[in-house]
mmCIF file of C-alpha atoms and ligand atoms in Angstrom:
data_model
loop_
_atom_site.group_PDB
_atom_site.id
_atom_site.type_symbol
_atom_site.label_atom_id
_atom_site.label_comp_id
_atom_site.label_asym_id
_atom_site.label_seq_id
_atom_site.Cartn_x
_atom_site.Cartn_y
_atom_site.Cartn_z
ATOM 1 C CA MET V 161 -17.971 -18.565 111.373
ATOM 2 C CA LYS V 162 -16.683 -20.829 108.703
ATOM 3 C CA ARG V 163 -13.641 -19.392 107.076
ATOM 4 C CA ILE V 164 -13.353 -19.985 103.400
ATOM 5 C CA LEU V 165 -10.182 -18.645 101.980
ATOM 6 C CA LEU V 166 -9.843 -18.631 98.291
ATOM 7 C CA ILE V 167 -6.562 -17.215 97.279
ATOM 8 C CA VAL V 168 -5.917 -16.362 93.704
ATOM 9 C CA LEU V 169 -2.340 -15.418 93.375
ATOM 10 C CA ILE V 170 -1.266 -13.884 90.165
ATOM 11 C CA SER V 171 2.459 -13.668 89.892
ATOM 12 C CA VAL V 172 3.470 -10.253 88.765
ATOM 13 C CA GLY V 173 7.181 -9.800 88.433
ATOM 14 C CA LEU V 174 9.179 -6.684 88.890
ATOM 15 C CA LEU V 175 9.730 -6.330 85.173
ATOM 16 C CA GLU V 176 6.012 -6.292 84.521
ATOM 17 C CA ALA V 177 5.470 -3.363 86.856
ATOM 18 C CA VAL V 178 3.651 -0.692 84.930
ATOM 19 C CA ALA V 179 3.816 3.010 85.566
ATOM 20 C CA GLN V 180 0.421 4.217 86.739
ATOM 21 C CA PRO V 181 0.270 7.823 87.822
ATOM 22 C CA VAL V 182 -2.070 8.915 90.580
ATOM 23 C CA GLN V 183 -2.858 12.539 91.484
ATOM 24 C CA VAL V 184 -2.352 13.365 95.154
ATOM 25 C CA GLY V 185 -3.292 16.735 96.694
ATOM 26 C CA LEU V 186 -0.466 17.937 98.962
ATOM 27 C CA TYR V 187 -0.552 19.944 102.222
ATOM 28 C CA GLN V 188 -4.308 19.568 102.252
ATOM 29 C CA ASP V 189 -4.759 20.828 105.813
ATOM 30 C CA ASN V 190 -3.465 24.274 104.811
ATOM 31 C CA LEU V 191 -4.207 26.993 102.276
ATOM 32 C CA VAL V 192 -0.808 27.415 100.637
ATOM 33 C CA LYS V 193 -0.213 30.781 98.912
ATOM 34 C CA ALA V 194 3.514 30.627 98.216
ATOM 35 C CA ALA V 195 6.097 27.859 97.969
ATOM 36 C CA VAL V 196 9.662 27.163 96.924
ATOM 37 C CA VAL V 197 10.408 24.130 94.740
ATOM 38 C CA TYR V 198 13.855 22.565 94.344
ATOM 39 C CA CYS V 199 14.885 19.964 91.786
ATOM 40 C CA SER V 200 16.622 17.309 93.923
ATOM 41 C CA ALA V 201 17.380 14.749 91.211
ATOM 42 C CA GLY V 202 16.959 14.426 87.441
ATOM 43 C CA SER V 203 15.466 17.347 85.548
ATOM 44 C CA TYR V 204 12.043 18.832 84.873
ATOM 45 C CA GLN V 205 10.290 20.508 81.991
ATOM 46 C CA LEU V 206 8.429 23.671 83.031
ATOM 47 C CA VAL V 207 5.029 23.911 81.373
ATOM 48 C CA MET V 208 2.890 27.030 81.930
ATOM 49 C CA ASP V 209 -0.743 26.784 80.778
ATOM 50 C CA GLY V 210 0.275 24.039 78.351
ATOM 51 C CA ASN V 211 3.352 25.826 76.912
ATOM 52 C CA ILE V 212 6.851 24.519 77.521
ATOM 53 C CA VAL V 213 8.845 27.510 78.800
ATOM 54 C CA SER V 214 12.038 26.160 80.350
ATOM 55 C CA ARG V 215 13.796 23.357 82.214
ATOM 56 C CA LEU V 216 14.644 22.956 85.862
ATOM 57 C CA GLU V 217 17.903 21.066 86.342
ATOM 58 C CA GLU V 218 19.203 19.328 89.453
ATOM 59 C CA GLY V 219 19.917 21.993 92.084
ATOM 60 C CA GLY V 220 17.570 24.483 90.361
ATOM 61 C CA ILE V 221 14.996 26.433 92.332
ATOM 62 C CA LEU V 222 11.577 27.928 91.558
ATOM 63 C CA TYR V 223 9.546 30.492 93.504
ATOM 64 C CA LEU V 224 5.778 30.195 93.244
ATOM 65 C CA THR V 225 3.424 32.882 94.547
ATOM 66 C CA LEU V 226 -0.316 33.460 94.303
ATOM 67 C CA GLU V 227 -0.966 36.972 92.952
ATOM 68 C CA GLU V 228 -4.497 38.109 92.145
ATOM 69 C CA SER V 229 -5.748 34.584 91.441
ATOM 70 C CA LYS V 230 -2.759 33.834 89.168
ATOM 71 C CA LEU V 231 0.423 31.910 89.788
ATOM 72 C CA LYS V 232 3.629 33.991 89.544
ATOM 73 C CA VAL V 233 6.664 31.882 88.589
ATOM 74 C CA LEU V 234 10.325 32.904 89.108
ATOM 75 C CA ASP V 235 13.561 30.965 89.049
ATOM 76 C CA ALA V 236 16.942 32.141 90.360
ATOM 77 C CA ASP V 237 17.380 34.724 87.546
ATOM 78 C CA ARG V 238 14.233 34.844 85.401
ATOM 79 C CA ASP V 239 10.667 36.007 85.793
ATOM 80 C CA PHE V 240 8.373 33.693 83.803
ATOM 81 C CA GLY V 241 5.322 35.831 84.451
ATOM 82 C CA HIS V 242 1.930 34.516 85.483
ATOM 83 C CA CYS V 243 -0.172 31.481 84.597
ATOM 84 C CA GLN V 244 -3.176 29.543 85.807
ATOM 85 C CA GLN V 245 -1.423 26.203 85.936
ATOM 86 C CA LEU V 246 2.208 25.173 86.133
ATOM 87 C CA GLU V 247 3.431 21.643 85.491
ATOM 88 C CA LEU V 248 6.828 20.289 86.416
ATOM 89 C CA ARG V 249 7.160 17.224 84.165
ATOM 90 C CA GLY V 250 9.930 14.846 85.149
ATOM 91 C CA LEU V 251 12.249 14.147 82.206
ATOM 92 C CA SER V 252 14.185 11.240 83.708
ATOM 93 C CA LEU V 253 13.233 7.909 85.271
ATOM 94 C CA GLU V 254 14.187 9.254 88.671
ATOM 95 C CA SER V 255 12.966 12.841 88.931
ATOM 96 C CA ILE V 256 12.683 14.073 92.506
ATOM 97 C CA PHE V 257 11.655 17.484 93.817
ATOM 98 C CA ARG V 258 11.506 19.086 97.233
ATOM 99 C CA ILE V 259 8.793 21.586 98.064
ATOM 100 C CA ARG V 260 8.641 24.013 100.992
ATOM 101 C CA PRO V 261 5.514 26.115 101.503
ATOM 102 C CA ILE V 262 6.550 29.565 102.715
ATOM 103 C CA GLN V 263 3.105 31.097 103.119
ATOM 104 C CA PRO V 264 2.211 29.614 105.524
ATOM 105 C CA GLU V 265 5.597 28.227 106.549
ATOM 106 C CA LEU V 266 5.389 24.437 106.615
ATOM 107 C CA GLU V 267 7.890 21.581 106.701
ATOM 108 C CA SER V 268 9.573 20.793 103.405
ATOM 109 C CA ARG V 269 8.958 17.395 101.815
ATOM 110 C CA LEU V 270 10.545 15.314 99.098
ATOM 111 C CA TYR V 271 8.443 13.816 96.281
ATOM 112 C CA ASP V 272 8.933 11.511 93.308
ATOM 113 C CA ASP V 273 7.811 12.423 89.777
ATOM 114 C CA ASP V 274 5.704 15.429 88.729
ATOM 115 C CA LEU V 275 4.210 18.509 90.381
ATOM 116 C CA VAL V 276 1.143 20.361 89.097
ATOM 117 C CA VAL V 277 0.291 23.723 90.693
ATOM 118 C CA SER V 278 -3.013 25.489 89.979
ATOM 119 C CA ALA V 279 -4.037 28.961 91.092
ATOM 120 C CA SER V 280 -7.459 29.857 92.464
ATOM 121 C CA ASP V 281 -8.790 32.926 94.289
ATOM 122 C CA ARG V 282 -7.487 32.035 97.717
ATOM 123 C CA PHE V 283 -4.838 29.324 97.447
ATOM 124 C CA LEU V 284 -2.593 27.174 95.288
ATOM 125 C CA THR V 285 -3.610 23.570 94.675
ATOM 126 C CA LEU V 286 -0.447 21.450 94.826
ATOM 127 C CA VAL V 287 -0.747 18.040 93.176
ATOM 128 C CA ASN V 288 1.879 15.317 93.038
ATOM 129 C CA ARG V 289 1.333 13.263 89.870
ATOM 130 C CA VAL V 290 3.227 10.183 90.925
ATOM 131 C CA ASP V 291 3.672 6.545 89.959
ATOM 132 C CA PHE V 292 1.115 4.597 92.014
ATOM 133 C CA ASP V 293 3.691 2.229 93.518
ATOM 134 C CA LYS V 294 5.977 5.109 94.561
ATOM 135 C CA TYR V 295 2.959 6.806 96.159
ATOM 136 C CA LEU V 296 2.202 3.571 98.018
ATOM 137 C CA ALA V 297 5.792 3.388 99.290
ATOM 138 C CA GLY V 298 5.368 6.873 100.795
ATOM 139 C CA VAL V 299 2.027 5.879 102.344
ATOM 140 C CA VAL V 300 3.365 2.627 103.803
ATOM 141 C CA GLU V 301 6.346 4.440 105.332
ATOM 142 C CA THR V 302 4.093 7.148 106.808
ATOM 143 C CA GLU V 303 1.448 4.723 108.087
ATOM 144 C CA ALA V 304 3.680 1.875 109.303
ATOM 145 C CA GLY V 305 7.183 3.212 110.005
ATOM 146 C CA ASP V 306 10.472 1.956 108.635
ATOM 147 C CA ASN V 307 11.430 -0.900 110.922
ATOM 148 C CA ALA V 308 9.556 -4.072 109.987
ATOM 149 C CA GLU V 309 9.966 -7.316 108.024
ATOM 150 C CA LYS V 310 9.324 -7.496 104.290
ATOM 151 C CA GLU V 311 6.325 -9.853 104.660
ATOM 152 C CA PHE V 312 4.641 -7.301 106.909
ATOM 153 C CA TYR V 313 5.324 -4.546 104.344
ATOM 154 C CA LYS V 314 3.813 -6.724 101.618
ATOM 155 C CA ALA V 315 0.609 -7.184 103.651
ATOM 156 C CA GLN V 316 0.494 -3.463 104.480
ATOM 157 C CA SER V 317 1.173 -2.515 100.834
ATOM 158 C CA ILE V 318 -1.687 -4.660 99.564
ATOM 159 C CA LEU V 319 -4.056 -3.053 102.083
ATOM 160 C CA CYS V 320 -2.861 0.483 101.232
ATOM 161 C CA ARG V 321 -3.223 -0.245 97.487
ATOM 162 C CA THR V 322 -6.728 -1.652 97.998
ATOM 163 C CA TYR V 323 -7.776 1.246 100.225
ATOM 164 C CA ALA V 324 -6.469 3.833 97.762
ATOM 165 C CA MET V 325 -8.076 2.174 94.724
ATOM 166 C CA LYS V 326 -11.441 2.197 96.464
ATOM 167 C CA GLN V 327 -11.158 5.942 97.225
ATOM 168 C CA LEU V 328 -9.932 7.297 93.904
ATOM 169 C CA ASP V 329 -12.983 9.493 93.297
ATOM 170 C CA ARG V 330 -13.034 11.138 96.708
ATOM 171 C CA HIS V 331 -11.535 14.459 95.618
ATOM 172 C CA ASP V 332 -12.746 14.667 92.026
ATOM 173 C CA SER V 333 -14.201 18.135 92.497
ATOM 174 C CA GLU V 334 -10.885 19.467 93.822
ATOM 175 C CA GLY V 335 -8.808 18.406 90.820
ATOM 176 C CA PHE V 336 -7.014 15.378 92.238
ATOM 177 C CA SER V 337 -7.795 11.788 93.289
ATOM 178 C CA LEU V 338 -6.494 11.401 96.832
ATOM 179 C CA CYS V 339 -5.442 13.818 99.565
ATOM 180 C CA ASP V 340 -2.315 13.346 101.670
ATOM 181 C CA GLY V 341 -4.065 13.354 105.065
ATOM 182 C CA THR V 342 -5.588 10.557 107.129
ATOM 183 C CA HIS V 343 -8.875 11.222 105.280
ATOM 184 C CA CYS V 344 -7.438 9.169 102.399
ATOM 185 C CA GLN V 345 -4.148 7.754 103.751
ATOM 186 C CA ALA V 346 -1.313 9.749 105.273
ATOM 187 C CA TYR V 347 1.372 10.472 102.645
ATOM 188 C CA LYS V 348 4.313 12.630 103.658
ATOM 189 C CA GLY V 349 6.289 12.217 100.473
ATOM 190 C CA LYS V 350 8.888 9.895 99.046
ATOM 191 C CA SER V 351 9.821 6.760 100.970
ATOM 192 C CA VAL V 352 13.465 7.285 101.883
ATOM 193 C CA SER V 353 14.367 5.360 104.999
ATOM 194 C CA ASN V 354 13.987 1.681 104.118
ATOM 195 C CA PRO V 355 14.404 0.289 100.564
ATOM 196 C CA VAL V 356 12.597 -2.911 101.651
ATOM 197 C CA ILE V 357 9.305 -0.969 101.566
ATOM 198 C CA LEU V 358 9.513 -0.281 97.823
ATOM 199 C CA GLU V 359 10.745 -3.841 97.204
ATOM 200 C CA ALA V 360 7.676 -5.206 99.038
ATOM 201 C CA ILE V 361 5.413 -3.012 96.914
ATOM 202 C CA LEU V 362 7.047 -3.994 93.628
ATOM 203 C CA GLU V 363 6.977 -7.696 94.541
ATOM 204 C CA THR V 364 3.205 -7.459 95.116
ATOM 205 C CA THR V 365 2.487 -4.864 92.456
ATOM 206 C CA GLY V 366 -1.120 -4.768 91.303
ATOM 207 C CA MET V 367 -2.263 -7.075 94.091
ATOM 208 C CA VAL V 368 -5.398 -6.108 95.996
ATOM 209 C CA VAL V 369 -7.839 -7.707 98.429
ATOM 210 C CA ALA V 370 -11.309 -8.436 97.080
ATOM 211 C CA ASP V 371 -14.273 -9.939 98.859
ATOM 212 C CA TYR V 372 -16.055 -13.089 97.778
ATOM 213 C CA ASN V 373 -18.070 -11.090 95.232
ATOM 214 C CA PHE V 374 -14.910 -9.689 93.611
ATOM 215 C CA LYS V 375 -15.431 -6.208 95.105
ATOM 216 C CA LEU V 376 -12.497 -4.336 96.603
ATOM 217 C CA ILE V 377 -12.715 -4.560 100.374
ATOM 218 C CA THR V 378 -12.595 -1.620 102.780
ATOM 219 C CA ALA V 379 -8.990 -2.380 103.674
ATOM 220 C CA VAL V 380 -8.820 -1.084 107.221
ATOM 221 C CA TYR V 381 -5.980 -1.461 109.682
ATOM 222 C CA HIS V 382 -5.041 -0.122 113.089
ATOM 223 C CA SER V 383 -2.055 -0.042 115.410
ATOM 224 C CA ASN V 384 -2.806 -2.866 117.899
ATOM 225 C CA SER V 385 -5.920 -4.978 118.536
ATOM 226 C CA GLY V 386 -5.157 -5.623 122.222
ATOM 227 C CA GLY V 387 -5.633 -9.376 121.667
ATOM 228 C CA GLN V 388 -8.938 -9.377 119.813
ATOM 229 C CA THR V 389 -9.938 -7.456 116.697
ATOM 230 C CA GLU V 390 -13.245 -5.593 116.534
ATOM 231 C CA ARG V 391 -16.152 -6.742 114.424
ATOM 232 C CA ALA V 392 -17.041 -3.978 111.960
ATOM 233 C CA SER V 393 -20.660 -3.901 113.074
ATOM 234 C CA ASN V 394 -19.549 -3.100 116.643
ATOM 235 C CA ALA V 395 -18.117 0.178 115.429
ATOM 236 C CA TRP V 396 -20.061 0.887 112.254
ATOM 237 C CA LEU V 397 -23.736 0.601 111.527
ATOM 238 C CA THR V 398 -23.499 -2.302 109.118
ATOM 239 C CA ASP V 399 -21.919 -5.718 109.308
ATOM 240 C CA VAL V 400 -19.207 -6.600 106.802
ATOM 241 C CA ASP V 401 -18.520 -10.267 106.062
ATOM 242 C CA TYR V 402 -14.755 -9.947 105.847
ATOM 243 C CA LEU V 403 -14.408 -7.800 109.003
ATOM 244 C CA GLN V 404 -15.256 -10.183 111.813
ATOM 245 C CA SER V 405 -13.685 -10.395 115.252
ATOM 246 C CA VAL V 406 -10.501 -12.480 115.501
ATOM 247 C CA VAL V 407 -8.720 -13.596 118.676
ATOM 248 C CA ASP V 408 -5.272 -12.136 118.059
ATOM 249 C CA PRO V 409 -2.446 -13.420 120.298
ATOM 250 C CA TYR V 410 0.162 -11.746 118.045
ATOM 251 C CA SER V 411 -0.805 -8.272 119.243
ATOM 252 C CA LEU V 412 -0.227 -9.132 122.921
ATOM 253 C CA HIS V 413 3.061 -7.981 124.501
ATOM 254 C CA GLN V 414 3.655 -5.438 121.707
ATOM 255 C CA THR V 415 4.283 -1.774 122.522
ATOM 256 C CA ASN V 416 0.681 -0.592 122.033
ATOM 257 C CA ALA V 417 -0.957 -3.674 123.599
ATOM 258 C CA LYS V 418 -1.844 -1.912 126.866
ATOM 259 C CA TRP V 419 -2.697 1.516 128.152
ATOM 260 C CA SER V 420 -4.066 2.977 131.360
ATOM 261 C CA ASP V 421 -5.944 6.074 132.395
ATOM 262 C CA THR V 422 -7.706 7.493 135.443
ATOM 263 C CA ILE V 423 -11.044 9.271 135.460
ATOM 264 C CA SER V 424 -13.166 10.683 138.284
ATOM 265 C CA PHE V 425 -15.943 8.456 139.605
ATOM 266 C CA LYS V 426 -18.245 11.475 139.955
ATOM 267 C CA GLU V 427 -17.739 12.493 136.322
ATOM 268 C CA TRP V 428 -18.274 8.915 135.099
ATOM 269 C CA LYS V 429 -21.566 8.691 136.999
ATOM 270 C CA ALA V 430 -22.685 12.065 135.621
ATOM 271 C CA TYR V 431 -21.696 10.948 132.103
ATOM 272 C CA LEU V 432 -23.832 7.803 132.357
ATOM 273 C CA ILE V 433 -26.846 9.798 133.571
ATOM 274 C CA ASN V 434 -26.362 12.402 130.817
ATOM 275 C CA ASN V 435 -26.361 9.584 128.276
ATOM 276 C CA GLY V 436 -29.726 8.254 129.342
ATOM 277 C CA MET V 437 -28.762 5.667 131.963
ATOM 278 C CA LYS V 438 -31.523 6.502 134.378
ATOM 279 C CA SER V 439 -30.976 3.435 136.550
ATOM 280 C CA VAL V 440 -27.536 4.690 137.688
ATOM 281 C CA SER V 441 -29.019 6.615 140.617
ATOM 282 C CA ARG V 442 -30.824 3.562 142.044
ATOM 283 C CA ILE V 443 -28.330 0.750 141.542
ATOM 284 C CA PRO V 444 -25.217 0.059 143.634
ATOM 285 C CA ASP V 445 -22.094 1.950 142.618
ATOM 286 C CA GLU V 446 -20.136 -1.308 142.378
ATOM 287 C CA ILE V 447 -21.809 -2.329 139.145
ATOM 288 C CA ILE V 448 -21.353 0.778 137.044
ATOM 289 C CA TYR V 449 -17.935 -0.255 135.837
ATOM 290 C CA VAL V 450 -17.146 -1.478 132.336
ATOM 291 C CA GLU V 451 -15.778 -5.021 132.161
ATOM 292 C CA GLN V 452 -14.680 -6.697 128.926
ATOM 293 C CA MET V 453 -13.062 -10.084 128.914
ATOM 294 C CA ARG V 454 -14.004 -10.038 125.219
ATOM 295 C CA ARG V 455 -14.848 -6.945 123.200
ATOM 296 C CA LYS V 456 -18.417 -5.761 123.724
ATOM 297 C CA LYS V 457 -20.530 -3.615 121.446
ATOM 298 C CA TYR V 458 -22.426 -1.919 124.274
ATOM 299 C CA PHE V 459 -22.013 -1.100 127.943
ATOM 300 C CA ILE V 460 -25.399 -2.183 129.305
ATOM 301 C CA LEU V 461 -27.010 -1.211 132.611
ATOM 302 C CA ASP V 462 -30.531 -2.394 133.226
ATOM 303 C CA LYS V 463 -32.415 -1.550 130.011
ATOM 304 C CA ASP V 464 -30.074 1.214 128.858
ATOM 305 C CA SER V 465 -26.940 1.013 126.771
ATOM 306 C CA ILE V 466 -24.090 3.116 125.364
ATOM 307 C CA ARG V 467 -21.889 2.020 122.466
ATOM 308 C CA MET V 468 -18.324 1.262 123.529
ATOM 309 C CA THR V 469 -17.056 3.255 120.548
ATOM 310 C CA LYS V 470 -18.983 6.298 121.792
ATOM 311 C CA ILE V 471 -17.426 5.971 125.262
ATOM 312 C CA ARG V 472 -13.991 5.745 123.650
ATOM 313 C CA GLU V 473 -14.605 8.845 121.571
ATOM 314 C CA ASP V 474 -16.189 10.906 124.350
ATOM 315 C CA TRP V 475 -13.383 10.180 126.830
ATOM 316 C CA GLY V 476 -10.530 10.187 124.314
ATOM 317 C CA PHE V 477 -9.405 6.639 125.154
ATOM 318 C CA ARG V 478 -6.848 4.883 122.942
ATOM 319 C CA SER V 479 -9.266 2.009 122.256
ATOM 320 C CA SER V 480 -12.786 0.845 123.147
ATOM 321 C CA PHE V 481 -11.389 -2.384 124.674
ATOM 322 C CA PHE V 482 -10.877 -1.684 128.406
ATOM 323 C CA ASP V 483 -11.859 -2.569 131.973
ATOM 324 C CA MET V 484 -12.569 -0.260 134.890
ATOM 325 C CA PHE V 485 -11.523 -0.661 138.522
ATOM 326 C CA PRO V 486 -12.511 1.546 141.497
ATOM 327 C CA GLU V 487 -9.661 3.396 143.172
ATOM 328 C CA GLY V 488 -10.796 5.785 145.936
ATOM 329 C CA ASP V 489 -12.751 8.623 144.312
ATOM 330 C CA SER V 490 -11.369 7.664 140.930
ATOM 331 C CA ILE V 491 -11.703 4.926 138.375
ATOM 332 C CA LEU V 492 -8.636 3.222 137.020
ATOM 333 C CA ILE V 493 -8.917 2.198 133.351
ATOM 334 C CA TRP V 494 -6.863 -0.710 132.038
ATOM 335 C CA GLY V 495 -7.054 -0.630 128.281
ATOM 336 C CA LYS V 496 -6.011 -3.027 125.535
ATOM 337 C CA GLY V 497 -4.839 -2.123 122.041
ATOM 338 C CA HIS V 498 -4.645 1.143 120.149
ATOM 339 C CA GLY V 499 -7.018 2.336 117.437
ATOM 340 C CA HIS V 500 -10.435 1.195 116.193
ATOM 341 C CA GLY V 501 -9.406 -2.471 116.266
ATOM 342 C CA ILE V 502 -10.986 -3.337 112.894
ATOM 343 C CA GLY V 503 -9.111 -5.290 110.202
ATOM 344 C CA MET V 504 -5.350 -5.828 110.409
ATOM 345 C CA SER V 505 -3.471 -5.062 113.617
ATOM 346 C CA GLN V 506 -0.190 -3.597 112.392
ATOM 347 C CA GLN V 507 1.794 -4.656 115.444
ATOM 348 C CA GLY V 508 0.212 -8.121 115.349
ATOM 349 C CA ALA V 509 1.079 -8.407 111.670
ATOM 350 C CA MET V 510 4.667 -7.291 112.349
ATOM 351 C CA LYS V 511 4.951 -10.035 114.996
ATOM 352 C CA MET V 512 3.548 -12.629 112.577
ATOM 353 C CA ALA V 513 6.147 -11.573 109.978
ATOM 354 C CA ARG V 514 8.925 -11.880 112.580
ATOM 355 C CA ASP V 515 7.620 -15.362 113.435
ATOM 356 C CA GLY V 516 8.016 -16.389 109.778
ATOM 357 C CA TYR V 517 4.466 -16.051 108.469
ATOM 358 C CA SER V 518 3.927 -14.886 104.881
ATOM 359 C CA TYR V 519 1.870 -11.878 103.810
ATOM 360 C CA GLN V 520 -0.827 -14.298 102.623
ATOM 361 C CA ASP V 521 -0.957 -15.868 106.116
ATOM 362 C CA ILE V 522 -1.179 -12.416 107.711
ATOM 363 C CA LEU V 523 -4.042 -11.156 105.524
ATOM 364 C CA GLN V 524 -5.923 -14.452 105.798
ATOM 365 C CA PHE V 525 -5.629 -14.283 109.558
ATOM 366 C CA TYR V 526 -7.101 -10.786 109.914
ATOM 367 C CA PHE V 527 -9.730 -10.887 107.133
ATOM 368 C CA TYR V 528 -12.401 -13.536 106.427
ATOM 369 C CA GLU V 529 -13.280 -14.972 103.046
ATOM 370 C CA ILE V 530 -11.009 -12.784 100.988
ATOM 371 C CA ARG V 531 -9.424 -13.150 97.585
ATOM 372 C CA LEU V 532 -5.904 -11.859 97.031
ATOM 373 C CA MET V 533 -5.703 -11.032 93.357
ATOM 374 C CA ASP V 534 -4.376 -8.691 90.726
ATOM 375 C CA TYR V 535 -6.768 -5.754 90.219
ATOM 376 C CA ARG V 536 -6.496 -6.258 86.464
ATOM 377 C CA ASP V 537 -8.346 -9.563 86.940
ATOM 378 C CA LEU V 538 -11.272 -7.943 88.738
ATOM 379 C CA PRO V 539 -14.484 -7.554 86.723
ATOM 380 C CA ALA V 540 -14.833 -4.081 85.188
ATOM 381 C CA SER V 541 -17.812 -3.288 87.434
ATOM 382 C CA SER V 542 -15.588 -3.611 90.502
ATOM 383 C CA LEU V 543 -13.302 -0.920 89.173
ATOM 384 C CA SER V 544 -15.922 1.595 88.105
ATOM 385 C CA GLN V 545 -14.656 4.114 90.637
ATOM 386 C CA ALA V 546 -11.005 3.616 89.906
ATOM 387 C CA LYS V 547 -9.379 6.389 87.897
ATOM 388 C CA LEU V 548 -5.938 4.965 87.346
ATOM 389 C CA GLU V 549 -4.676 4.952 83.825
ATOM 390 C CA PHE V 550 -4.996 1.241 83.174
HETATM 391 ZN ZN1 ZN M 823 -8.828 12.595 101.272
#
């Protein structure tokens, strides 16, 4: 396929970075009924149902409990009574809080900016109202770790920003924009371990990946492609122009480039029959093994087929890119890569950054016919779903 790469680079300096809050639902896999909040830096205004009632200074602590569908609020020496919604509004540029759910007991996490807690019948909705770039720093650290080059972090930041901006209406009915699980993008709080992550985000602030029609792309990434990325239509039902298969030497020899597994020959044969491969019982055993020099969409026997992604899912393999070899009564699986294989390989991108490639080079390598541009230059129709405060 002909690769046309039109890159529109809008230089956005650090000073032009604008504060854009995004609302992120926290601890979304649990129904939190009580939590302790600590002010770790700066100070906060306490607002109960719209009324300013107090301040929480650095070192201060608040106890929040759900009681008969209302939120009970206490600090170290005062009982503030009950409300429906509590806001902790940061009063300084750097306001940081720590929250620890105590019912159920969950790990404590550190967050930038504001906290909004709402009471309902069965649980508290915890929302971090946070500057979009600070949110992205937390996402990038959670999704990509803290030990990579800045150019890799820039590429990852642009993908995380694009992915988030495309999903901003996902949780409208729940009172926030994005959740903190893998459903949106994993976000375990403030980025703390590598200042280069936030630098990479600020140096690319506002930048997103659009397709040739100026629409935000589905900015997918995975751990390691195993040497060839997956075409979107091999895994999904529809083809996507910018998600084609790329031969990816950068992912080879990285930690998640290979995996192996063993399964029983008898169970494999039974699996094929159960999935409609009727010819299995009349063809020689030697040919019922998967072989993939290049990624295949289907495993085909005679006139029957099974999607490789289905085999991966059913057997819990790390990728759908693997070969099988007979070994006694078992089958040895030699697999390549880790994850769905679509879009950017994170370990391949990290290698490219170590080899001196720029974030533009990295994104152009993994995606076809893309435009790197500032979201503020996208046509309004492309941003209809976005709920940032522009
Ligand atoms: Zn979500």
